[in-house]
Tab-separated table of C-alpha atoms in Angstrom:
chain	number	residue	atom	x	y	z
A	158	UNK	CA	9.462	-44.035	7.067
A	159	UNK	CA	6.617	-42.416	8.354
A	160	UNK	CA	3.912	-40.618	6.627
A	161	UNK	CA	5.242	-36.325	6.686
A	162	UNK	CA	2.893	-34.238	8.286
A	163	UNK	CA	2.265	-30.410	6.861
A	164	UNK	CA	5.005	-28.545	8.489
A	165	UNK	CA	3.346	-25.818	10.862
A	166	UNK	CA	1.903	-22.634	9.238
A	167	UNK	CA	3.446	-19.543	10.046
A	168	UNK	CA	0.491	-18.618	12.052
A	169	UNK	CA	0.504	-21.711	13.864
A	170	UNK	CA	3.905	-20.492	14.594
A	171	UNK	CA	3.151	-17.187	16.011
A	172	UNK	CA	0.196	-18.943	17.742
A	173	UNK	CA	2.611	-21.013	19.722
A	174	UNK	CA	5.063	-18.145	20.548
A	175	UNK	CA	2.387	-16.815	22.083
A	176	UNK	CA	1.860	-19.837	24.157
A	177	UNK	CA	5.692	-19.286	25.313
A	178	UNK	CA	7.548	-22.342	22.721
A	179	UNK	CA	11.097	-20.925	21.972
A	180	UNK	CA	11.004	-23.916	19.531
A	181	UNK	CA	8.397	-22.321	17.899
A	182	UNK	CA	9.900	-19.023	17.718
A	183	UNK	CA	13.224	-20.237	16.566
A	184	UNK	CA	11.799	-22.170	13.542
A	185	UNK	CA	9.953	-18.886	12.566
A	186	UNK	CA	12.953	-16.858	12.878
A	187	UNK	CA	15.290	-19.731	11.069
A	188	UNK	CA	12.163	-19.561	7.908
A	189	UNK	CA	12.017	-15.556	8.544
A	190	UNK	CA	14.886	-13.797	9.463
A	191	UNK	CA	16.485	-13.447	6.166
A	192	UNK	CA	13.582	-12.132	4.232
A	193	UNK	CA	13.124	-9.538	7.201
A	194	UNK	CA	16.187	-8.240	7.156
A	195	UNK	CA	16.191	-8.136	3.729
A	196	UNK	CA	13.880	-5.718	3.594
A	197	UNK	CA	15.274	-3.934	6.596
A	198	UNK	CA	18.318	-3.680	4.593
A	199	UNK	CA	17.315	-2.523	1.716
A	200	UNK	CA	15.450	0.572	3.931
A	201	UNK	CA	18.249	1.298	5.982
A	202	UNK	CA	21.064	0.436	3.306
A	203	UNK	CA	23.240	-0.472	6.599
A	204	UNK	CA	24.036	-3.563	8.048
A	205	UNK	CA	24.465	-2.586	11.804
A	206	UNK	CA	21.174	-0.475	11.540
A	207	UNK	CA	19.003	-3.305	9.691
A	208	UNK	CA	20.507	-5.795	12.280
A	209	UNK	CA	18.729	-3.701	14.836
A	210	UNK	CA	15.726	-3.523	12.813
A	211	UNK	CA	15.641	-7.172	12.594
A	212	UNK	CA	16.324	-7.825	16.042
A	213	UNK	CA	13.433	-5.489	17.266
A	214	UNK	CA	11.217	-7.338	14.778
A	215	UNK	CA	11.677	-10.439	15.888
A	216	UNK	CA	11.408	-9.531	19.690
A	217	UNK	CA	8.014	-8.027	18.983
A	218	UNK	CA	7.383	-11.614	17.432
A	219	UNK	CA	7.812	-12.605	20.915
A	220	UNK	CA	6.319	-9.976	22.612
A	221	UNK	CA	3.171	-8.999	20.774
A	222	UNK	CA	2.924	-12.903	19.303
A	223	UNK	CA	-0.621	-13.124	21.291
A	224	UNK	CA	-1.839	-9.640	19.794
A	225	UNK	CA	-1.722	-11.424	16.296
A	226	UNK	CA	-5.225	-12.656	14.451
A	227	UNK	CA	-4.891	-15.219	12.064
A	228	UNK	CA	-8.928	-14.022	10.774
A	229	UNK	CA	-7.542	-10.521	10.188
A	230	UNK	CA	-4.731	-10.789	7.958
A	231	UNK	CA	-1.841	-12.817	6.377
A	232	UNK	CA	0.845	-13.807	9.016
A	233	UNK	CA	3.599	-12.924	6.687
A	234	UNK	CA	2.306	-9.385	6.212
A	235	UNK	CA	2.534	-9.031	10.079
A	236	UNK	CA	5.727	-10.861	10.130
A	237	UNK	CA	7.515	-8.708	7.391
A	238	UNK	CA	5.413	-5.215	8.262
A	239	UNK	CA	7.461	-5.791	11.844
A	240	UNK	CA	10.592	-5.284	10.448
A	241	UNK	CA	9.680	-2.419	7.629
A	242	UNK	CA	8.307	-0.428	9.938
A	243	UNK	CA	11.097	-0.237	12.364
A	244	UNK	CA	13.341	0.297	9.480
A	245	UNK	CA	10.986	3.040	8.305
A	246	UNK	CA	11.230	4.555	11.633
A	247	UNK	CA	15.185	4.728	11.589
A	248	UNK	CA	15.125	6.190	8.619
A	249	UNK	CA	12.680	8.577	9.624
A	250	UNK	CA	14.554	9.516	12.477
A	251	UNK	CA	17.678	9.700	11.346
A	252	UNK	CA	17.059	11.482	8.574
A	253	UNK	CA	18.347	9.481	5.362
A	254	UNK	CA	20.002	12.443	4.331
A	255	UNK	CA	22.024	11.960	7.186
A	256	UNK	CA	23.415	8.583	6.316
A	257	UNK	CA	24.358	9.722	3.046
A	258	UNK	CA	21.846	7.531	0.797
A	259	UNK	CA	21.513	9.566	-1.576
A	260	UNK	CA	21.282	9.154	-4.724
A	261	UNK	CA	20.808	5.428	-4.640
A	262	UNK	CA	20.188	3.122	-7.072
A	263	UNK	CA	16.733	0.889	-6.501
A	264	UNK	CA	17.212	-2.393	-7.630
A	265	UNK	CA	13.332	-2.947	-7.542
A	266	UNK	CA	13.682	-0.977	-10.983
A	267	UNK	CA	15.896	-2.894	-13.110
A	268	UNK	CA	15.354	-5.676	-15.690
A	269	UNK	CA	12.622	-5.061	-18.264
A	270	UNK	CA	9.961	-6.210	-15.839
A	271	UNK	CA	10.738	-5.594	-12.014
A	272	UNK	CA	7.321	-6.746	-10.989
A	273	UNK	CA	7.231	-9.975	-12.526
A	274	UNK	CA	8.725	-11.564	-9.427
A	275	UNK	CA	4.904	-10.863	-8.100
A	276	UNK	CA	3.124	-13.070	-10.854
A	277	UNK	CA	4.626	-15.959	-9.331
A	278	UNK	CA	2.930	-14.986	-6.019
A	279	UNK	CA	-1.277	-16.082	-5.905
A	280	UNK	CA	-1.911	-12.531	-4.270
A	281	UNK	CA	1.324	-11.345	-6.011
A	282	UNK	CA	-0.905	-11.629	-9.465
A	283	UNK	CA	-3.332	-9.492	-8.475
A	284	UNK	CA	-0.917	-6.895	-7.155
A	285	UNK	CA	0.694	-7.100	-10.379
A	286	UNK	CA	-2.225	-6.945	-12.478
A	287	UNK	CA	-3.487	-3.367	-10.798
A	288	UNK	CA	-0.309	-2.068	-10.674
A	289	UNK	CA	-0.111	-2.101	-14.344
A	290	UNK	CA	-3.304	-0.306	-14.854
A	291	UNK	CA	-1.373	2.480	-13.262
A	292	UNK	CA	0.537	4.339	-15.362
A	293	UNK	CA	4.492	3.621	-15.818
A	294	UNK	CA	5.403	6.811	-13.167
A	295	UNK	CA	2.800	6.187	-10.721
A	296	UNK	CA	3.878	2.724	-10.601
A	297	UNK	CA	7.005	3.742	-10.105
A	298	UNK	CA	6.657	5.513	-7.087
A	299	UNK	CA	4.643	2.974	-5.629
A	300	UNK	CA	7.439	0.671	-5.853
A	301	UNK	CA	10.382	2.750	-4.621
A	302	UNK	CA	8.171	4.275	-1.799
A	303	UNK	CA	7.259	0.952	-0.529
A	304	UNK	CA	10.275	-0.803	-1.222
A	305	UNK	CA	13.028	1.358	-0.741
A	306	UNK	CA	11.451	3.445	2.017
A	307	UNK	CA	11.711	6.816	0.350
A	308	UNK	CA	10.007	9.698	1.397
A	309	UNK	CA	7.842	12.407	-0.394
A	310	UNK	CA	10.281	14.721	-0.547
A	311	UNK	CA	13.004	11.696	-1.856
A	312	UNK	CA	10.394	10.806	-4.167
A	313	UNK	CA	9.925	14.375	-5.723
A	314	UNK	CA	13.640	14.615	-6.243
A	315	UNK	CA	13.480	11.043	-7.451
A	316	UNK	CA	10.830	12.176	-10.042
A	317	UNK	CA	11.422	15.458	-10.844
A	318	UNK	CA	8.018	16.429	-9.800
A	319	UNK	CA	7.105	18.822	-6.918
A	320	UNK	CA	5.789	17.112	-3.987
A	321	UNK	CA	2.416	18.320	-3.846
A	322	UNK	CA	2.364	16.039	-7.050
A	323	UNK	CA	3.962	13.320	-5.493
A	324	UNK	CA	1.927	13.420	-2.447
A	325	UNK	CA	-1.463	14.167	-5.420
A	326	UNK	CA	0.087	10.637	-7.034
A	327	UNK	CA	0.940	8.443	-4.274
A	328	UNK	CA	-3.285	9.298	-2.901
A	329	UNK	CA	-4.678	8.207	-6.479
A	330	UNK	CA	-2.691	5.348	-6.784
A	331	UNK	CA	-3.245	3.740	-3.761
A	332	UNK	CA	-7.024	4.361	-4.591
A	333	UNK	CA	-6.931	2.708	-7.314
A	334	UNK	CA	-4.700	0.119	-6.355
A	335	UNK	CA	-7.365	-0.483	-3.651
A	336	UNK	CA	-10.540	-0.498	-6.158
A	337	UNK	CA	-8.758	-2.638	-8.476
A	338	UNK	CA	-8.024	-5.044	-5.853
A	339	UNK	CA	-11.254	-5.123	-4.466
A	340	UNK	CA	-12.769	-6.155	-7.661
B	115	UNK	CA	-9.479	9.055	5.701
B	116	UNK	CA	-7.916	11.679	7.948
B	117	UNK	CA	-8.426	15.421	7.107
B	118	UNK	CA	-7.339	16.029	3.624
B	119	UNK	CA	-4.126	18.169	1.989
B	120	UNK	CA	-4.663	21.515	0.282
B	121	UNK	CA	-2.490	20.300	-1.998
B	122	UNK	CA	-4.315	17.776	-3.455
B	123	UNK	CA	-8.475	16.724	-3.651
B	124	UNK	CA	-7.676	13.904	-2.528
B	125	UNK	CA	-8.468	12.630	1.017
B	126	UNK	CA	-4.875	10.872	2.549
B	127	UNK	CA	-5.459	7.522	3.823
B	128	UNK	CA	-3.605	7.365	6.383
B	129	UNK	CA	-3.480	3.535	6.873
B	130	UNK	CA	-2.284	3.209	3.166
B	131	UNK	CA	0.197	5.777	3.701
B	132	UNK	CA	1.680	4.390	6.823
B	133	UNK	CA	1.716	1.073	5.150
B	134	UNK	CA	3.740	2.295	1.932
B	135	UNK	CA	6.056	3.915	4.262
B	136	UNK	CA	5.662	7.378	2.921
B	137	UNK	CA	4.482	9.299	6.118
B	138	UNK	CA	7.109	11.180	8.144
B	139	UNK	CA	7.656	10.330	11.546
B	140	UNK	CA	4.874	12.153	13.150
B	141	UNK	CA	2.543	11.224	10.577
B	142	UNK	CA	3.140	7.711	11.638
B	143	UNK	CA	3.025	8.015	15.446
B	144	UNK	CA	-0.125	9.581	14.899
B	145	UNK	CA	-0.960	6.209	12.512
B	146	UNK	CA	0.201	3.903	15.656
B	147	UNK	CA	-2.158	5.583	18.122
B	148	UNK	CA	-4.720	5.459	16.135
B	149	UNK	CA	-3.589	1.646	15.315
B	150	UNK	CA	-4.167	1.331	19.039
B	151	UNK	CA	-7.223	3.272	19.695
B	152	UNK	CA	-9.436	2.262	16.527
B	153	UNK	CA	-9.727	-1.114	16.194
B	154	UNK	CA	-11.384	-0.168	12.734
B	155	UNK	CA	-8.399	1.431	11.459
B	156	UNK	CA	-6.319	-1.148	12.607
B	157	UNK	CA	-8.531	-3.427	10.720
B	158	UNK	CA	-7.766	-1.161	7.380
B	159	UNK	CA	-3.734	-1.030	7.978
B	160	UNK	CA	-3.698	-5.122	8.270
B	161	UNK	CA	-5.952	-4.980	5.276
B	162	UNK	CA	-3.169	-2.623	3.148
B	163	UNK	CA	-0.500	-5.082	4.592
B	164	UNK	CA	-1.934	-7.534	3.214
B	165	UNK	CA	-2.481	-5.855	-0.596
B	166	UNK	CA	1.485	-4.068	-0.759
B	167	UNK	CA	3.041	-7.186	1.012
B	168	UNK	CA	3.800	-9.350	-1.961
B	169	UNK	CA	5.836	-6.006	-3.314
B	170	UNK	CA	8.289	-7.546	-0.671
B	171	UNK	CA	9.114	-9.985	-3.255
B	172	UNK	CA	11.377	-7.955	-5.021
B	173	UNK	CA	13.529	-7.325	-2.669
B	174	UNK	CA	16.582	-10.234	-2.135
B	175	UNK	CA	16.709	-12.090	1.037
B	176	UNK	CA	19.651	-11.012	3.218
B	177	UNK	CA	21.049	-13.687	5.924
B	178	UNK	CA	21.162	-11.623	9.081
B	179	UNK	CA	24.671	-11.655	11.384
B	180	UNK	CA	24.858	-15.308	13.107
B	181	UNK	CA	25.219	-13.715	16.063
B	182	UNK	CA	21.822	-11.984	15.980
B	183	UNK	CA	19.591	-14.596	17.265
B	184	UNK	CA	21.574	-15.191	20.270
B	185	UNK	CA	20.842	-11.094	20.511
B	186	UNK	CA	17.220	-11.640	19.754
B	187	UNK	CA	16.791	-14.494	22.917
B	188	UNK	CA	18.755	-12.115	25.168
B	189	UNK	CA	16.529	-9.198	24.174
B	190	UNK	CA	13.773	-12.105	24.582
B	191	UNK	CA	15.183	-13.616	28.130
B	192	UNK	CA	14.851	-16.460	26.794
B	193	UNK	CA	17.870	-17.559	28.125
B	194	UNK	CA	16.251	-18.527	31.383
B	195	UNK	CA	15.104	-21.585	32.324
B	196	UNK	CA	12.150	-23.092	30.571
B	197	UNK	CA	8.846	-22.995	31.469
B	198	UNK	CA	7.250	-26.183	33.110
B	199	UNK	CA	5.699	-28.816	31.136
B	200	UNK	CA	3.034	-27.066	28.320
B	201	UNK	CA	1.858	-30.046	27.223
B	202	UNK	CA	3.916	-29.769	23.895
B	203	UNK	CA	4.034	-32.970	22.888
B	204	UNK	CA	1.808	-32.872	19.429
B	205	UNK	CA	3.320	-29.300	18.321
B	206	UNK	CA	6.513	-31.471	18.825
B	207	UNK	CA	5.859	-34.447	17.091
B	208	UNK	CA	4.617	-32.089	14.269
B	209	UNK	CA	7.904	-30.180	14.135
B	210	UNK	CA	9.677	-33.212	14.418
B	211	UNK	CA	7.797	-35.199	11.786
B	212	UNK	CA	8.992	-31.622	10.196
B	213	UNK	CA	12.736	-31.961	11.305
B	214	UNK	CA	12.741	-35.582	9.780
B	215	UNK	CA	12.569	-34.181	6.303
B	216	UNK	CA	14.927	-31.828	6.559
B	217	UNK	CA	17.360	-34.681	8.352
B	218	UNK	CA	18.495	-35.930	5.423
B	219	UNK	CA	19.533	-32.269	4.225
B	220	UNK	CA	20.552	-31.360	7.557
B	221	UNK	CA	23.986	-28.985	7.165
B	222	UNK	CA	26.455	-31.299	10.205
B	223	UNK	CA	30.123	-31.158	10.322
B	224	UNK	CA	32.699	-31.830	12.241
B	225	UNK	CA	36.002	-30.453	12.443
B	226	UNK	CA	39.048	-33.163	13.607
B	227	UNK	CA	41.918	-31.084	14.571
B	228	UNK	CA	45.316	-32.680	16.269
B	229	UNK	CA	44.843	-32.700	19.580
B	230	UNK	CA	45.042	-30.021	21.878
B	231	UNK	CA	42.970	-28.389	19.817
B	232	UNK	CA	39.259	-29.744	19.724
B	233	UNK	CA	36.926	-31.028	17.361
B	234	UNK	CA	33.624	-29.526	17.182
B	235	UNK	CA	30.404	-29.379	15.374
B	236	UNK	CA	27.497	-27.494	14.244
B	237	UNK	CA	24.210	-29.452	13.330
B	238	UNK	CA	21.592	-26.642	11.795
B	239	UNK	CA	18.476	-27.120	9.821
B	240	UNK	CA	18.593	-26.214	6.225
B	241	UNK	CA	18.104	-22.496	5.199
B	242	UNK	CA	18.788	-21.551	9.243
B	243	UNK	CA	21.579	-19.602	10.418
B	244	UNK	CA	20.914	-21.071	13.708
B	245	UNK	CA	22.436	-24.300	15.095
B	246	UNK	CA	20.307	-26.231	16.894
B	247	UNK	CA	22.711	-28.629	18.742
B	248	UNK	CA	26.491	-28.414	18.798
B	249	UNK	CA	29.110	-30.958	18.964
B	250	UNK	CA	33.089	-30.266	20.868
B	251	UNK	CA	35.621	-32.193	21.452
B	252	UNK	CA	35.496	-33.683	25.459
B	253	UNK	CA	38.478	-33.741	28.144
B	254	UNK	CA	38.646	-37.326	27.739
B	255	UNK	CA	38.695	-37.673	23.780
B	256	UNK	CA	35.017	-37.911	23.135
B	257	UNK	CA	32.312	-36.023	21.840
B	258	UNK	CA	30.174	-33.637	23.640
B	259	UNK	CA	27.086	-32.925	22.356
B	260	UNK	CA	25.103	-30.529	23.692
B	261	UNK	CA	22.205	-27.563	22.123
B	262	UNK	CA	23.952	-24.729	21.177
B	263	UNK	CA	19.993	-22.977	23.100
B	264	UNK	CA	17.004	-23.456	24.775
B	265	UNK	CA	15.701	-26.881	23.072
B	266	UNK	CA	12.589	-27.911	25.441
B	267	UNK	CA	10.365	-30.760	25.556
B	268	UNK	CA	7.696	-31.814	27.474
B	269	UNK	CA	8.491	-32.788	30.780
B	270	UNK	CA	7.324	-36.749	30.081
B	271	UNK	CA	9.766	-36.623	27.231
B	272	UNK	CA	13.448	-37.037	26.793
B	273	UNK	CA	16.008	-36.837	23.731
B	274	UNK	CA	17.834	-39.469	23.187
B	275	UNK	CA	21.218	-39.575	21.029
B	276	UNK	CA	21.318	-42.140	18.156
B	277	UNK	CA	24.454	-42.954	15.899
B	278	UNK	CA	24.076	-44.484	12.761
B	279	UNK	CA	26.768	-46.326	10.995
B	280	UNK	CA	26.645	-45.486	7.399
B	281	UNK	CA	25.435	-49.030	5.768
B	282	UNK	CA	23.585	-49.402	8.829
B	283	UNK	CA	19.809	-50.363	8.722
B	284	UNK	CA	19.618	-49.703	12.830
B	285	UNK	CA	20.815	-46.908	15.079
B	286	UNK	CA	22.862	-47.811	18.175
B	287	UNK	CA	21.564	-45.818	21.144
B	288	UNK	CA	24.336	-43.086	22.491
B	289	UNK	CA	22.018	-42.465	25.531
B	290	UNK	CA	19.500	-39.772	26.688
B	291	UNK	CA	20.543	-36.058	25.926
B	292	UNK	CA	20.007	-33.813	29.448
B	293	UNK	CA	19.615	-30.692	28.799
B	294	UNK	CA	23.351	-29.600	29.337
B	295	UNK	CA	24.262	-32.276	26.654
B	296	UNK	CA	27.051	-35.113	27.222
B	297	UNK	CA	29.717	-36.544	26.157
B	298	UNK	CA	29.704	-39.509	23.916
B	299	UNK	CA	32.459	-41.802	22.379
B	300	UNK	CA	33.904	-40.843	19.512
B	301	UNK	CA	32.084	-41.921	16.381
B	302	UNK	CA	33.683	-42.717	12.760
B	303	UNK	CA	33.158	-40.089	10.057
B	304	UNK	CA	30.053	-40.817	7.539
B	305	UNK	CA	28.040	-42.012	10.735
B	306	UNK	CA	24.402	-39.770	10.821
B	307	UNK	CA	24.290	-38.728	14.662
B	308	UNK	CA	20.643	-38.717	15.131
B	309	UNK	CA	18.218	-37.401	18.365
B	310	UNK	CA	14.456	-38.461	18.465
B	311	UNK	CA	11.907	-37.823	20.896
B	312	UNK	CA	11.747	-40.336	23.536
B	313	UNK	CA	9.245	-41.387	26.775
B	314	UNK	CA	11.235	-40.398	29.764
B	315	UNK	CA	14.426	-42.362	30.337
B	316	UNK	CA	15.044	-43.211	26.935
B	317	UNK	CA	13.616	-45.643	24.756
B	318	UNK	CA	12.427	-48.595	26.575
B	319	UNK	CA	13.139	-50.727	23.428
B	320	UNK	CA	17.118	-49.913	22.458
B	321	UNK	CA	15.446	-48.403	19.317
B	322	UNK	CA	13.529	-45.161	18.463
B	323	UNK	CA	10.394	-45.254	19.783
B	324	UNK	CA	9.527	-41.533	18.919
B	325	UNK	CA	10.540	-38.838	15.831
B	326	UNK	CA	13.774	-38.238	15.529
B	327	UNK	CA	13.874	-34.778	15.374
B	328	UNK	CA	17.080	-33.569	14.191
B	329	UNK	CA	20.207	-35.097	12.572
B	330	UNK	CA	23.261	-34.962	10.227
B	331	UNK	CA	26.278	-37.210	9.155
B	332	UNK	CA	29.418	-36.171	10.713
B	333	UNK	CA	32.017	-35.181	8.455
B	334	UNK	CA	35.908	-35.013	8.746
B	335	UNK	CA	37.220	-31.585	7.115
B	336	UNK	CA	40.692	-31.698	5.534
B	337	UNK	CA	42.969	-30.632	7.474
């Protein structure tokens, strides 16, 4: 048997779907798709609307492939950011009200530690570690804004906090989530 | 970053924001001009990406529809012919040096049904929704095998079918694979259909010369 080479990087991926290699783009939608619409799903909480969101993802893959930078920033931030923000933007649109979302359970907040799932992550840790220095509410809404797409005014009713307090919140956290990152 | 809220003291940073997903929608078209005006604040939203992506963790992967990647290379056009020749042959061998590992894993079935119905196959890579080749039952009782997309190679390069018997130590050569696919005898359950990477032709030496890049043993479902 011959020796195994590294499998290609994600970036290395992207790289050659910019280049125009359908192989290439197929093996990062085979390694990709399901995490992306995942997270699409879990936005939308639809399957026929996350399906779109995925699809549209993945054909910006193809179309802005050549617009990515592997010096600039992780390839699976680009990769999954795709597919939330096109999610985001549905929901946006629509109007979650709309689609009758509400009130939703997040899964993100069960078990005694949600956020555990990041310590096995190397960058994961460091998330982890900052987001408990914020306190247990602030957290909080970090999580379900970012992971279940919810917006201020969600998050107030979430909360039970007005959403000048919300909004007051959701600026100081990400400030120090930013600091604490940094150092 | 941008302006600040009355609300609050503090400024909004609008690339944070738009990266937690918390801006409404004109908030964030405002975020995507800027995205495509500044390449400084473009800079600071791939930088945010990069610190709230790992929260994507806690969310469960979901397998999308199998019918959405054949949506996505529509959307794509990548339906069309491929390109010429892009010189491909060492992100191949990579991928298929790849491919080999997941051969022995690969998910490959085929379905025997009494005749008229056909027999037919699906040979995918592990964790992929997407089959990469599929397998029918011919007019004349074989075996076509053919991808189920756009599979290119470099234009010096051909795929070339292998079957190998289980017990086997050596593949018997099925022939080249053409693009369209072919039709090949029928083979015995438990036998690993294999395809490597060959000069053009096929392999000038009745054996693989090249990677073989995907494979699967063929398996007879209960009726």
């Amino acid at each position: 048997m011959p020796a195994y080479a590294a499998p290609p990087t994600d970036a290395e991926l992207i790289a050659r779907c910019a280049a125009r290699d359908r192989a290439a783009f197929r093996l990062l939608y085979s390694q990709w798709s399901a995490r992306l619409h995942g997270v699409a799903m879990r936005i939308v909480r639809d399957p026929s609307l996350a399906a779109d969101a995925t699809h549209d993802a993945f054909v910006q893959v193809w179309q802005q492939a050549a617009r990515f930078d592997p010096s600039r920033g992780e390839a699976s931030s680009w990769l999954m950011s795709l597919a939330r923000y096109r999610a985001l933007d549905m929901v946006r649109r629509r109007g979650r009200e709309v689609l009758g979302h509400e009130p939703v359970e997040e899964e993100a907040d069960q078990g005694p530690d949600p956020l555990g799932a990041l310590l096995a992550l190397t960058d994961g840790g460091a998330l982890h570690r900052c987001l408990e220095t914020l306190s247990e509410e602030r957290r909080r809404l970090v999580v379900l804004a970012f992971v279940e797409g919810y917006s201020h005014s969600q998050l107030a009713a979430k909360l039970a906090v007005p959403i000048g307090t919300v909004k007051s919140w959701i600026r100081r956290s990400l400030t120090g989530l930013k600091e604490c990152l940094a150092s | 970053m941008s302006g600040s809220d009355p609300e609050t003291l503090e400024p909004i940073d609008l690339a944070a924001e738009y990266v937690l997903g918390t801006l409404d929608a004109a908030e964030a078209e405002a975020a995507r001009d800027r995205i495509a005006a500044s390449p400084g604040f473009a800079a600071e939203v791939r930088a945010w990406e990069d610190r709230l992506m790992p929260l994507t963790v806690l969310v469960a992967p979901v397998p999308p529809p199998e019918a959405l990647w054949a949506r996505v290379q529509a959307s794509c056009a990548l339906d069309s012919p491929a390109p010429a020749n892009e010189n491909r042959q060492g992100w191949w061998r990579g991928t298929a040096i790849a491919s080999l590992a997941l051969a022995a894993g690969l998910a490959a079935f085929i379905a025997l049904r009494p005749a008229p119905a056909p027999v037919f196959a699906v040979l995918a890579p592990i964790g992929s929704t997407a089959p990469v080749l599929v397998a029918f039952g011919g007019p004349h009782g074989g075996i076509v095998v053919r991808p189920s997309g756009a599979i290119h190679i470099a234009t010096d390069r051909d795929l070339e079918l292998w079957a190998l018997a289980a017990g086997a130590l050596r593949p018997e050569p099925l022939g080249v694979l053409p693009p369209a696919g072919r039709e090949i005898l029928p083979v015995a359950a438990g036998t690993q259909l294999l395809v490597s990477l060959e000069p053009k032709g096929g392999s000038p030496t009745g054996q693989p010369t090249g990677p073989v890049v995907y494979g699967g043993t063929l398996q007879r479902t209960n009726e």
